[in-house]
Amino acid sequence: MIESMFKNSIHINNLRAGGCGAADFPINIMPVYREPLPNEYTWNTKPDMSEIKGRVVSVRADTGDVLGYHSKNYKITEHKPVIESIRSAVERASVDATNVREKITVANKGARMIYQLELPEHVIKTPDGDTATLSFLGVNSFDGSFPLLLSVGARQWACHNMQTFTDDALAVYKSRHTKGLDIEQGSRIISKGMEVLEKEAELWHYWAKQKVTSPRYLIAKMLGISLDEEGLITTRSVKYSYILDKYNNHYSQLMGKNYWALYNAITDWCTHAPSKGDKGNILLMRQKKVSKILEMFPKSIAA
């Protein structure tokens, strides 16, 4: 028996042995047909249904459920390769995959999938004494509700906030379902993201030393919200109120009045704030917003 060249293979193979859960199903790609138009009928015959050129439909072979209608240029990607791309990236990486755990969630009869993988033993200390661990996200859909996405970030255990990297390009692969979609490229990008976690942690410690003197004005500026002469927002913003409340009444009291506390208030909103609609889509949109906000945070002198 040949021993694997990757030290994490034993842990990842344990996941593989469990399969891909509800995301594991066969699909058929079939042509799309339409009913005859009224002017295509004759007095004694009903014409056959006509194939719609350039259109296909993906159907679950096991249940017959329709997953989505597509143009022939749409690159249909099954959920299993998305899951395997993250598993493989972790398998090859110099991380501690002991006790690795994953969660696979599907919706809309299998048309949408969210995959989460966490490394609870790969720990890094945060400025407030908490610990953060690597966390991976894979998103895919057959119905075009969202693009394929692979990302790596860090999750703090005490508050369960999903930390967002300052450089989105180092940690996120996002592609529409076109011919340019490349899962292997996505896997390489999130592998690179694992390498920058240590550098991100250095930045967190730098932020802990940078004081926040006027959180009301700072948060409003970061969100693009105007304040009146009394320091009150001129338009109602649930997002602003949530972040300001979390900063003033929780994080600044625990961590001090600094950018590290503000960062945690913002990632708290991203991870935990109430929302309506598809949770996967909302999380992706919030992470994008947080990445934009972080562009306005102080940059470490050493960076």
PDB file of C-alpha atoms in Angstrom:
ATOM      1  CA  MET A   1       0.000   0.000   0.000  1.00  0.00           C
ATOM      2  CA  ILE A   2       1.371   3.384  -1.043  1.00  0.00           C
ATOM      3  CA  GLU A   3       1.223   6.022   1.688  1.00  0.00           C
ATOM      4  CA  SER A   4      -0.311   9.345   0.663  1.00  0.00           C
ATOM      5  CA  MET A   5       2.092  12.248   0.127  1.00  0.00           C
ATOM      6  CA  PHE A   6      -0.270  14.594   1.957  1.00  0.00           C
ATOM      7  CA  LYS A   7      -0.301  14.564   5.763  1.00  0.00           C
ATOM      8  CA  ASN A   8      -3.977  15.580   5.848  1.00  0.00           C
ATOM      9  CA  SER A   9      -5.180  12.803   3.569  1.00  0.00           C
ATOM     10  CA  ILE A  10      -6.315  10.607   6.451  1.00  0.00           C
ATOM     11  CA  HIS A  11      -8.594  13.366   7.772  1.00  0.00           C
ATOM     12  CA  ILE A  12      -9.983  14.383   4.386  1.00  0.00           C
ATOM     13  CA  ASN A  13     -10.485  10.782   3.311  1.00  0.00           C
ATOM     14  CA  ASN A  14     -12.670  10.308   6.385  1.00  0.00           C
ATOM     15  CA  LEU A  15     -14.901  13.072   5.017  1.00  0.00           C
ATOM     16  CA  ARG A  16     -14.876  11.530   1.563  1.00  0.00           C
ATOM     17  CA  ALA A  17     -15.935   8.214   3.021  1.00  0.00           C
ATOM     18  CA  GLY A  18     -19.093   9.902   4.241  1.00  0.00           C
ATOM     19  CA  GLY A  19     -19.929  11.062   0.725  1.00  0.00           C
ATOM     20  CA  CYS A  20     -21.533  14.384  -0.135  1.00  0.00           C
ATOM     21  CA  GLY A  21     -24.870  13.920   1.599  1.00  0.00           C
ATOM     22  CA  ALA A  22     -27.852  15.648   0.024  1.00  0.00           C
ATOM     23  CA  ALA A  23     -25.592  17.251  -2.588  1.00  0.00           C
ATOM     24  CA  ASP A  24     -24.829  13.874  -4.159  1.00  0.00           C
ATOM     25  CA  PHE A  25     -27.316  13.120  -6.914  1.00  0.00           C
ATOM     26  CA  PRO A  26     -27.170  12.426 -10.663  1.00  0.00           C
ATOM     27  CA  ILE A  27     -28.466  14.942 -13.187  1.00  0.00           C
ATOM     28  CA  ASN A  28     -29.630  14.740 -16.771  1.00  0.00           C
ATOM     29  CA  ILE A  29     -29.262  17.560 -19.286  1.00  0.00           C
ATOM     30  CA  MET A  30     -32.240  17.606 -21.613  1.00  0.00           C
ATOM     31  CA  PRO A  31     -33.571  19.781 -24.446  1.00  0.00           C
ATOM     32  CA  VAL A  32     -36.402  22.201 -23.744  1.00  0.00           C
ATOM     33  CA  TYR A  33     -39.668  21.931 -25.682  1.00  0.00           C
ATOM     34  CA  ARG A  34     -42.623  24.280 -26.088  1.00  0.00           C
ATOM     35  CA  GLU A  35     -46.290  23.749 -26.803  1.00  0.00           C
ATOM     36  CA  PRO A  36     -47.498  24.526 -30.329  1.00  0.00           C
ATOM     37  CA  LEU A  37     -48.660  28.082 -30.960  1.00  0.00           C
ATOM     38  CA  PRO A  38     -52.325  28.629 -31.942  1.00  0.00           C
ATOM     39  CA  ASN A  39     -51.403  29.494 -35.528  1.00  0.00           C
ATOM     40  CA  GLU A  40     -49.513  26.199 -35.872  1.00  0.00           C
ATOM     41  CA  TYR A  41     -52.630  24.061 -35.487  1.00  0.00           C
ATOM     42  CA  THR A  42     -54.629  22.782 -38.463  1.00  0.00           C
ATOM     43  CA  TRP A  43     -58.300  21.868 -38.380  1.00  0.00           C
ATOM     44  CA  ASN A  44     -57.674  18.144 -37.890  1.00  0.00           C
ATOM     45  CA  THR A  45     -54.143  17.783 -36.503  1.00  0.00           C
ATOM     46  CA  LYS A  46     -52.163  18.869 -33.487  1.00  0.00           C
ATOM     47  CA  PRO A  47     -48.500  19.560 -34.293  1.00  0.00           C
ATOM     48  CA  ASP A  48     -45.702  18.072 -32.187  1.00  0.00           C
ATOM     49  CA  MET A  49     -43.994  20.072 -29.468  1.00  0.00           C
ATOM     50  CA  SER A  50     -41.046  22.103 -30.768  1.00  0.00           C
ATOM     51  CA  GLU A  51     -37.549  22.124 -29.324  1.00  0.00           C
ATOM     52  CA  ILE A  52     -36.358  25.547 -28.183  1.00  0.00           C
ATOM     53  CA  LYS A  53     -32.980  25.975 -29.823  1.00  0.00           C
ATOM     54  CA  GLY A  54     -30.104  27.040 -27.568  1.00  0.00           C
ATOM     55  CA  ARG A  55     -31.882  26.090 -24.342  1.00  0.00           C
ATOM     56  CA  VAL A  56     -31.445  23.077 -22.040  1.00  0.00           C
ATOM     57  CA  VAL A  57     -32.846  22.014 -18.687  1.00  0.00           C
ATOM     58  CA  SER A  58     -31.038  20.235 -15.836  1.00  0.00           C
ATOM     59  CA  VAL A  59     -33.162  17.561 -14.157  1.00  0.00           C
ATOM     60  CA  ARG A  60     -32.452  15.365 -11.153  1.00  0.00           C
ATOM     61  CA  ALA A  61     -32.283  11.810 -12.454  1.00  0.00           C
ATOM     62  CA  ASP A  62     -33.362  10.356  -9.106  1.00  0.00           C
ATOM     63  CA  THR A  63     -36.449  12.508  -8.455  1.00  0.00           C
ATOM     64  CA  GLY A  64     -37.298  14.131 -11.783  1.00  0.00           C
ATOM     65  CA  ASP A  65     -37.165  17.606 -10.205  1.00  0.00           C
ATOM     66  CA  VAL A  66     -36.198  20.458 -12.507  1.00  0.00           C
ATOM     67  CA  LEU A  67     -33.091  22.247 -11.199  1.00  0.00           C
ATOM     68  CA  GLY A  68     -32.792  25.010 -13.752  1.00  0.00           C
ATOM     69  CA  TYR A  69     -33.169  26.161 -17.329  1.00  0.00           C
ATOM     70  CA  HIS A  70     -30.020  27.296 -19.101  1.00  0.00           C
ATOM     71  CA  SER A  71     -28.605  28.592 -22.330  1.00  0.00           C
ATOM     72  CA  LYS A  72     -26.191  26.218 -24.016  1.00  0.00           C
ATOM     73  CA  ASN A  73     -23.356  28.574 -22.987  1.00  0.00           C
ATOM     74  CA  TYR A  74     -24.188  28.058 -19.307  1.00  0.00           C
ATOM     75  CA  LYS A  75     -21.541  25.843 -17.704  1.00  0.00           C
ATOM     76  CA  ILE A  76     -23.453  23.442 -15.501  1.00  0.00           C
ATOM     77  CA  THR A  77     -21.386  22.507 -12.454  1.00  0.00           C
ATOM     78  CA  GLU A  78     -22.508  19.743 -10.129  1.00  0.00           C
ATOM     79  CA  HIS A  79     -22.183  20.225  -6.384  1.00  0.00           C
ATOM     80  CA  LYS A  80     -19.743  17.369  -5.752  1.00  0.00           C
ATOM     81  CA  PRO A  81     -16.749  18.943  -7.588  1.00  0.00           C
ATOM     82  CA  VAL A  82     -17.261  22.142  -5.565  1.00  0.00           C
ATOM     83  CA  ILE A  83     -17.085  20.166  -2.323  1.00  0.00           C
ATOM     84  CA  GLU A  84     -14.088  18.179  -3.516  1.00  0.00           C
ATOM     85  CA  SER A  85     -12.189  21.323  -4.554  1.00  0.00           C
ATOM     86  CA  ILE A  86     -12.215  22.576  -0.956  1.00  0.00           C
ATOM     87  CA  ARG A  87     -11.448  19.162   0.487  1.00  0.00           C
ATOM     88  CA  SER A  88      -8.486  18.819  -1.872  1.00  0.00           C
ATOM     89  CA  ALA A  89      -7.175  22.305  -1.073  1.00  0.00           C
ATOM     90  CA  VAL A  90      -7.174  21.472   2.637  1.00  0.00           C
ATOM     91  CA  GLU A  91      -5.644  18.060   1.982  1.00  0.00           C
ATOM     92  CA  ARG A  92      -2.661  19.633   0.199  1.00  0.00           C
ATOM     93  CA  ALA A  93      -2.181  22.526   2.620  1.00  0.00           C
ATOM     94  CA  SER A  94       0.215  22.827   5.567  1.00  0.00           C
ATOM     95  CA  VAL A  95      -2.598  23.144   8.087  1.00  0.00           C
ATOM     96  CA  ASP A  96      -3.816  21.019  10.966  1.00  0.00           C
ATOM     97  CA  ALA A  97      -6.885  19.162   9.693  1.00  0.00           C
ATOM     98  CA  THR A  98      -7.374  17.099  12.843  1.00  0.00           C
ATOM     99  CA  ASN A  99     -11.078  16.896  13.760  1.00  0.00           C
ATOM    100  CA  VAL A 100     -12.023  18.659  10.513  1.00  0.00           C
ATOM    101  CA  ARG A 101     -15.784  19.074  10.192  1.00  0.00           C
ATOM    102  CA  GLU A 102     -18.119  20.016   7.385  1.00  0.00           C
ATOM    103  CA  LYS A 103     -21.732  20.936   6.779  1.00  0.00           C
ATOM    104  CA  ILE A 104     -23.581  20.467   3.496  1.00  0.00           C
ATOM    105  CA  THR A 105     -26.857  22.318   2.968  1.00  0.00           C
ATOM    106  CA  VAL A 106     -29.057  22.125  -0.125  1.00  0.00           C
ATOM    107  CA  ALA A 107     -32.212  24.042  -1.000  1.00  0.00           C
ATOM    108  CA  ASN A 108     -34.793  24.297  -3.784  1.00  0.00           C
ATOM    109  CA  LYS A 109     -34.851  20.522  -4.316  1.00  0.00           C
ATOM    110  CA  GLY A 110     -31.091  20.473  -4.752  1.00  0.00           C
ATOM    111  CA  ALA A 111     -30.765  23.456  -7.098  1.00  0.00           C
ATOM    112  CA  ARG A 112     -28.700  25.385  -4.513  1.00  0.00           C
ATOM    113  CA  MET A 113     -25.899  24.232  -2.248  1.00  0.00           C
ATOM    114  CA  ILE A 114     -23.825  25.764   0.541  1.00  0.00           C
ATOM    115  CA  TYR A 115     -20.787  23.840   1.770  1.00  0.00           C
ATOM    116  CA  GLN A 116     -18.916  24.785   4.951  1.00  0.00           C
ATOM    117  CA  LEU A 117     -15.702  23.231   6.251  1.00  0.00           C
ATOM    118  CA  GLU A 118     -13.893  24.207   9.451  1.00  0.00           C
ATOM    119  CA  LEU A 119     -10.510  23.336  10.952  1.00  0.00           C
ATOM    120  CA  PRO A 120     -11.019  23.559  14.725  1.00  0.00           C
ATOM    121  CA  GLU A 121      -7.428  22.559  15.522  1.00  0.00           C
ATOM    122  CA  HIS A 122      -5.763  25.142  13.265  1.00  0.00           C
ATOM    123  CA  VAL A 123      -5.859  27.950  15.798  1.00  0.00           C
ATOM    124  CA  ILE A 124      -4.506  31.474  15.830  1.00  0.00           C
ATOM    125  CA  LYS A 125      -4.656  33.925  18.735  1.00  0.00           C
ATOM    126  CA  THR A 126      -6.560  37.188  18.327  1.00  0.00           C
ATOM    127  CA  PRO A 127      -5.678  40.458  20.149  1.00  0.00           C
ATOM    128  CA  ASP A 128      -8.388  39.980  22.788  1.00  0.00           C
ATOM    129  CA  GLY A 129      -7.251  36.462  23.700  1.00  0.00           C
ATOM    130  CA  ASP A 130      -9.885  34.681  21.631  1.00  0.00           C
ATOM    131  CA  THR A 131      -8.948  32.081  19.046  1.00  0.00           C
ATOM    132  CA  ALA A 132      -9.751  32.050  15.333  1.00  0.00           C
ATOM    133  CA  THR A 133      -9.805  29.018  13.077  1.00  0.00           C
ATOM    134  CA  LEU A 134      -9.811  28.545   9.336  1.00  0.00           C
ATOM    135  CA  SER A 135     -13.241  28.231   7.762  1.00  0.00           C
ATOM    136  CA  PHE A 136     -14.114  27.511   4.128  1.00  0.00           C
ATOM    137  CA  LEU A 137     -17.228  28.239   2.120  1.00  0.00           C
ATOM    138  CA  GLY A 138     -18.410  26.765  -1.184  1.00  0.00           C
ATOM    139  CA  VAL A 139     -21.570  27.980  -2.922  1.00  0.00           C
ATOM    140  CA  ASN A 140     -23.104  26.614  -6.120  1.00  0.00           C
ATOM    141  CA  SER A 141     -26.414  26.685  -7.932  1.00  0.00           C
ATOM    142  CA  PHE A 142     -28.126  25.128 -10.927  1.00  0.00           C
ATOM    143  CA  ASP A 143     -30.849  27.776 -11.151  1.00  0.00           C
ATOM    144  CA  GLY A 144     -28.558  30.795 -11.558  1.00  0.00           C
ATOM    145  CA  SER A 145     -29.539  32.212  -8.144  1.00  0.00           C
ATOM    146  CA  PHE A 146     -25.867  32.818  -7.357  1.00  0.00           C
ATOM    147  CA  PRO A 147     -22.505  32.175  -9.025  1.00  0.00           C
ATOM    148  CA  LEU A 148     -20.044  29.542  -8.004  1.00  0.00           C
ATOM    149  CA  LEU A 149     -18.008  30.787  -5.057  1.00  0.00           C
ATOM    150  CA  LEU A 150     -15.111  29.337  -3.091  1.00  0.00           C
ATOM    151  CA  SER A 151     -13.678  31.253  -0.143  1.00  0.00           C
ATOM    152  CA  VAL A 152     -11.533  30.926   2.945  1.00  0.00           C
ATOM    153  CA  GLY A 153     -11.769  33.040   6.065  1.00  0.00           C
ATOM    154  CA  ALA A 154     -11.416  32.771   9.817  1.00  0.00           C
ATOM    155  CA  ARG A 155     -14.045  32.201  12.476  1.00  0.00           C
ATOM    156  CA  GLN A 156     -13.709  33.361  16.050  1.00  0.00           C
ATOM    157  CA  TRP A 157     -15.037  30.807  18.499  1.00  0.00           C
ATOM    158  CA  ALA A 158     -16.168  33.102  21.299  1.00  0.00           C
ATOM    159  CA  CYS A 159     -18.497  35.237  19.155  1.00  0.00           C
ATOM    160  CA  HIS A 160     -18.749  32.937  16.110  1.00  0.00           C
ATOM    161  CA  ASN A 161     -18.092  35.904  13.823  1.00  0.00           C
ATOM    162  CA  MET A 162     -16.935  35.036  10.329  1.00  0.00           C
ATOM    163  CA  GLN A 163     -13.820  37.140   9.793  1.00  0.00           C
ATOM    164  CA  THR A 164     -13.460  38.711   6.357  1.00  0.00           C
ATOM    165  CA  PHE A 165     -10.015  39.102   4.820  1.00  0.00           C
ATOM    166  CA  THR A 166      -8.855  42.590   3.905  1.00  0.00           C
ATOM    167  CA  ASP A 167      -7.747  41.470   0.440  1.00  0.00           C
ATOM    168  CA  ASP A 168     -10.734  39.714  -1.080  1.00  0.00           C
ATOM    169  CA  ALA A 169      -8.771  38.595  -4.121  1.00  0.00           C
ATOM    170  CA  LEU A 170      -6.487  36.459  -1.962  1.00  0.00           C
ATOM    171  CA  ALA A 171      -9.277  34.482  -0.386  1.00  0.00           C
ATOM    172  CA  VAL A 172     -12.250  34.354  -2.759  1.00  0.00           C
ATOM    173  CA  TYR A 173     -12.897  32.784  -6.155  1.00  0.00           C
ATOM    174  CA  LYS A 174     -16.159  33.835  -7.757  1.00  0.00           C
ATOM    175  CA  SER A 175     -17.333  32.965 -11.255  1.00  0.00           C
ATOM    176  CA  ARG A 176     -20.546  32.959 -13.196  1.00  0.00           C
ATOM    177  CA  HIS A 177     -21.477  29.677 -14.812  1.00  0.00           C
ATOM    178  CA  THR A 178     -19.810  30.429 -18.129  1.00  0.00           C
ATOM    179  CA  LYS A 179     -17.050  28.721 -20.078  1.00  0.00           C
ATOM    180  CA  GLY A 180     -14.525  30.692 -18.028  1.00  0.00           C
ATOM    181  CA  LEU A 181     -15.488  28.895 -14.817  1.00  0.00           C
ATOM    182  CA  ASP A 182     -12.456  27.028 -13.464  1.00  0.00           C
ATOM    183  CA  ILE A 183     -12.855  25.136 -10.194  1.00  0.00           C
ATOM    184  CA  GLU A 184      -9.155  24.259 -10.111  1.00  0.00           C
ATOM    185  CA  GLN A 185      -8.294  27.946 -10.249  1.00  0.00           C
ATOM    186  CA  GLY A 186     -10.688  28.502  -7.361  1.00  0.00           C
ATOM    187  CA  SER A 187      -8.998  25.774  -5.376  1.00  0.00           C
ATOM    188  CA  ARG A 188      -5.603  27.415  -5.948  1.00  0.00           C
ATOM    189  CA  ILE A 189      -6.919  30.806  -4.812  1.00  0.00           C
ATOM    190  CA  ILE A 190      -8.297  29.527  -1.520  1.00  0.00           C
ATOM    191  CA  SER A 191      -5.040  27.631  -0.970  1.00  0.00           C
ATOM    192  CA  LYS A 192      -3.283  30.980  -1.235  1.00  0.00           C
ATOM    193  CA  GLY A 193      -5.829  32.421   1.181  1.00  0.00           C
ATOM    194  CA  MET A 194      -4.740  29.955   3.832  1.00  0.00           C
ATOM    195  CA  GLU A 195      -1.221  31.323   3.592  1.00  0.00           C
ATOM    196  CA  VAL A 196      -2.297  34.901   4.305  1.00  0.00           C
ATOM    197  CA  LEU A 197      -4.143  34.097   7.531  1.00  0.00           C
ATOM    198  CA  GLU A 198      -0.989  34.647   9.562  1.00  0.00           C
ATOM    199  CA  LYS A 199      -0.525  38.079   7.947  1.00  0.00           C
ATOM    200  CA  GLU A 200      -4.161  38.937   8.635  1.00  0.00           C
ATOM    201  CA  ALA A 201      -3.631  38.082  12.305  1.00  0.00           C
ATOM    202  CA  GLU A 202      -0.727  40.545  12.431  1.00  0.00           C
ATOM    203  CA  LEU A 203      -3.057  43.203  11.072  1.00  0.00           C
ATOM    204  CA  TRP A 204      -5.676  42.385  13.736  1.00  0.00           C
ATOM    205  CA  HIS A 205      -3.077  43.035  16.439  1.00  0.00           C
ATOM    206  CA  TYR A 206      -2.155  46.321  14.741  1.00  0.00           C
ATOM    207  CA  TRP A 207      -5.811  47.400  14.707  1.00  0.00           C
ATOM    208  CA  ALA A 208      -6.051  46.684  18.441  1.00  0.00           C
ATOM    209  CA  LYS A 209      -3.512  49.493  18.979  1.00  0.00           C
ATOM    210  CA  GLN A 210      -5.328  52.019  16.761  1.00  0.00           C
ATOM    211  CA  LYS A 211      -7.817  54.106  18.738  1.00  0.00           C
ATOM    212  CA  VAL A 212     -11.337  54.956  17.560  1.00  0.00           C
ATOM    213  CA  THR A 213     -12.245  58.436  18.827  1.00  0.00           C
ATOM    214  CA  SER A 214     -15.645  58.994  17.196  1.00  0.00           C
ATOM    215  CA  PRO A 215     -17.379  55.728  16.308  1.00  0.00           C
ATOM    216  CA  ARG A 216     -20.639  57.416  15.304  1.00  0.00           C
ATOM    217  CA  TYR A 217     -18.955  59.508  12.600  1.00  0.00           C
ATOM    218  CA  LEU A 218     -16.508  56.777  11.585  1.00  0.00           C
ATOM    219  CA  ILE A 219     -19.153  54.097  11.055  1.00  0.00           C
ATOM    220  CA  ALA A 220     -21.363  56.525   9.142  1.00  0.00           C
ATOM    221  CA  LYS A 221     -18.445  57.480   6.886  1.00  0.00           C
ATOM    222  CA  MET A 222     -17.587  53.843   6.207  1.00  0.00           C
ATOM    223  CA  LEU A 223     -21.202  53.083   5.284  1.00  0.00           C
ATOM    224  CA  GLY A 224     -21.590  56.225   3.171  1.00  0.00           C
ATOM    225  CA  ILE A 225     -24.254  57.693   5.472  1.00  0.00           C
ATOM    226  CA  SER A 226     -24.634  61.423   6.195  1.00  0.00           C
ATOM    227  CA  LEU A 227     -24.948  62.838   9.716  1.00  0.00           C
ATOM    228  CA  ASP A 228     -26.599  66.093  10.746  1.00  0.00           C
ATOM    229  CA  GLU A 229     -25.035  68.766  12.982  1.00  0.00           C
ATOM    230  CA  GLU A 230     -26.053  66.830  16.076  1.00  0.00           C
ATOM    231  CA  GLY A 231     -24.358  63.666  14.883  1.00  0.00           C
ATOM    232  CA  LEU A 232     -27.580  61.855  13.983  1.00  0.00           C
ATOM    233  CA  ILE A 233     -28.011  59.959  10.738  1.00  0.00           C
ATOM    234  CA  THR A 234     -30.125  61.754   8.141  1.00  0.00           C
ATOM    235  CA  THR A 235     -31.674  58.557   6.771  1.00  0.00           C
ATOM    236  CA  ARG A 236     -32.744  55.410   8.632  1.00  0.00           C
ATOM    237  CA  SER A 237     -30.169  52.623   8.442  1.00  0.00           C
ATOM    238  CA  VAL A 238     -30.652  49.331  10.269  1.00  0.00           C
ATOM    239  CA  LYS A 239     -27.091  48.367   9.369  1.00  0.00           C
ATOM    240  CA  TYR A 240     -25.631  51.530  10.935  1.00  0.00           C
ATOM    241  CA  SER A 241     -27.704  51.128  14.100  1.00  0.00           C
ATOM    242  CA  TYR A 242     -26.733  47.473  14.465  1.00  0.00           C
ATOM    243  CA  ILE A 243     -22.987  48.069  14.075  1.00  0.00           C
ATOM    244  CA  LEU A 244     -22.946  51.143  16.327  1.00  0.00           C
ATOM    245  CA  ASP A 245     -24.888  49.322  19.050  1.00  0.00           C
ATOM    246  CA  LYS A 246     -22.606  46.272  18.914  1.00  0.00           C
ATOM    247  CA  TYR A 247     -19.519  48.479  19.049  1.00  0.00           C
ATOM    248  CA  ASN A 248     -20.665  50.752  21.903  1.00  0.00           C
ATOM    249  CA  ASN A 249     -22.413  48.190  24.088  1.00  0.00           C
ATOM    250  CA  HIS A 250     -20.375  45.048  23.522  1.00  0.00           C
ATOM    251  CA  TYR A 251     -17.090  44.963  21.634  1.00  0.00           C
ATOM    252  CA  SER A 252     -15.541  48.258  22.789  1.00  0.00           C
ATOM    253  CA  GLN A 253     -16.262  47.263  26.385  1.00  0.00           C
ATOM    254  CA  LEU A 254     -14.554  43.907  25.912  1.00  0.00           C
ATOM    255  CA  MET A 255     -11.704  44.912  23.622  1.00  0.00           C
ATOM    256  CA  GLY A 256     -11.258  48.642  24.103  1.00  0.00           C
ATOM    257  CA  LYS A 257     -12.144  51.585  21.880  1.00  0.00           C
ATOM    258  CA  ASN A 258     -10.084  50.551  18.886  1.00  0.00           C
ATOM    259  CA  TYR A 259     -10.332  49.315  15.308  1.00  0.00           C
ATOM    260  CA  TRP A 260     -10.200  45.659  16.391  1.00  0.00           C
ATOM    261  CA  ALA A 261     -13.422  46.168  18.340  1.00  0.00           C
ATOM    262  CA  LEU A 262     -14.945  48.007  15.365  1.00  0.00           C
ATOM    263  CA  TYR A 263     -13.887  45.194  13.047  1.00  0.00           C
ATOM    264  CA  ASN A 264     -15.675  42.695  15.274  1.00  0.00           C
ATOM    265  CA  ALA A 265     -18.826  44.817  15.371  1.00  0.00           C
ATOM    266  CA  ILE A 266     -18.841  44.893  11.564  1.00  0.00           C
ATOM    267  CA  THR A 267     -18.241  41.153  11.184  1.00  0.00           C
ATOM    268  CA  ASP A 268     -20.944  40.557  13.805  1.00  0.00           C
ATOM    269  CA  TRP A 269     -23.385  42.362  11.506  1.00  0.00           C
ATOM    270  CA  CYS A 270     -22.164  40.291   8.566  1.00  0.00           C
ATOM    271  CA  THR A 271     -22.597  37.008  10.419  1.00  0.00           C
ATOM    272  CA  HIS A 272     -25.495  37.468  12.837  1.00  0.00           C
ATOM    273  CA  ALA A 273     -27.730  40.433  11.941  1.00  0.00           C
ATOM    274  CA  PRO A 274     -31.343  39.417  11.188  1.00  0.00           C
ATOM    275  CA  SER A 275     -32.240  39.187   7.520  1.00  0.00           C
ATOM    276  CA  LYS A 276     -34.974  38.151   5.129  1.00  0.00           C
ATOM    277  CA  GLY A 277     -34.481  36.051   2.036  1.00  0.00           C
ATOM    278  CA  ASP A 278     -31.906  33.485   0.989  1.00  0.00           C
ATOM    279  CA  LYS A 279     -29.244  33.295   3.712  1.00  0.00           C
ATOM    280  CA  GLY A 280     -26.523  32.222   1.301  1.00  0.00           C
ATOM    281  CA  ASN A 281     -27.051  35.203  -0.975  1.00  0.00           C
ATOM    282  CA  ILE A 282     -27.260  37.595   1.954  1.00  0.00           C
ATOM    283  CA  LEU A 283     -24.012  36.303   3.471  1.00  0.00           C
ATOM    284  CA  LEU A 284     -22.197  36.766   0.166  1.00  0.00           C
ATOM    285  CA  MET A 285     -23.500  40.310  -0.282  1.00  0.00           C
ATOM    286  CA  ARG A 286     -22.574  41.233   3.290  1.00  0.00           C
ATOM    287  CA  GLN A 287     -19.062  39.813   2.949  1.00  0.00           C
ATOM    288  CA  LYS A 288     -18.589  41.919  -0.176  1.00  0.00           C
ATOM    289  CA  LYS A 289     -19.732  45.012   1.727  1.00  0.00           C
ATOM    290  CA  VAL A 290     -17.392  44.262   4.622  1.00  0.00           C
ATOM    291  CA  SER A 291     -14.458  43.890   2.227  1.00  0.00           C
ATOM    292  CA  LYS A 292     -15.194  47.393   0.902  1.00  0.00           C
ATOM    293  CA  ILE A 293     -15.392  48.801   4.426  1.00  0.00           C
ATOM    294  CA  LEU A 294     -12.056  47.248   5.359  1.00  0.00           C
ATOM    295  CA  GLU A 295     -10.398  49.237   2.586  1.00  0.00           C
ATOM    296  CA  MET A 296     -10.920  52.255   4.867  1.00  0.00           C
ATOM    297  CA  PHE A 297      -9.250  50.643   7.893  1.00  0.00           C
ATOM    298  CA  PRO A 298      -5.706  51.631   8.925  1.00  0.00           C
ATOM    299  CA  LYS A 299      -2.930  49.862   7.045  1.00  0.00           C
ATOM    300  CA  SER A 300      -0.097  48.358   9.028  1.00  0.00           C
ATOM    301  CA  ILE A 301       3.217  50.152   8.608  1.00  0.00           C
ATOM    302  CA  ALA A 302       4.860  46.807   7.945  1.00  0.00           C
ATOM    303  CA  ALA A 303       2.404  46.000   5.124  1.00  0.00           C
TER     304      ALA A 303
END
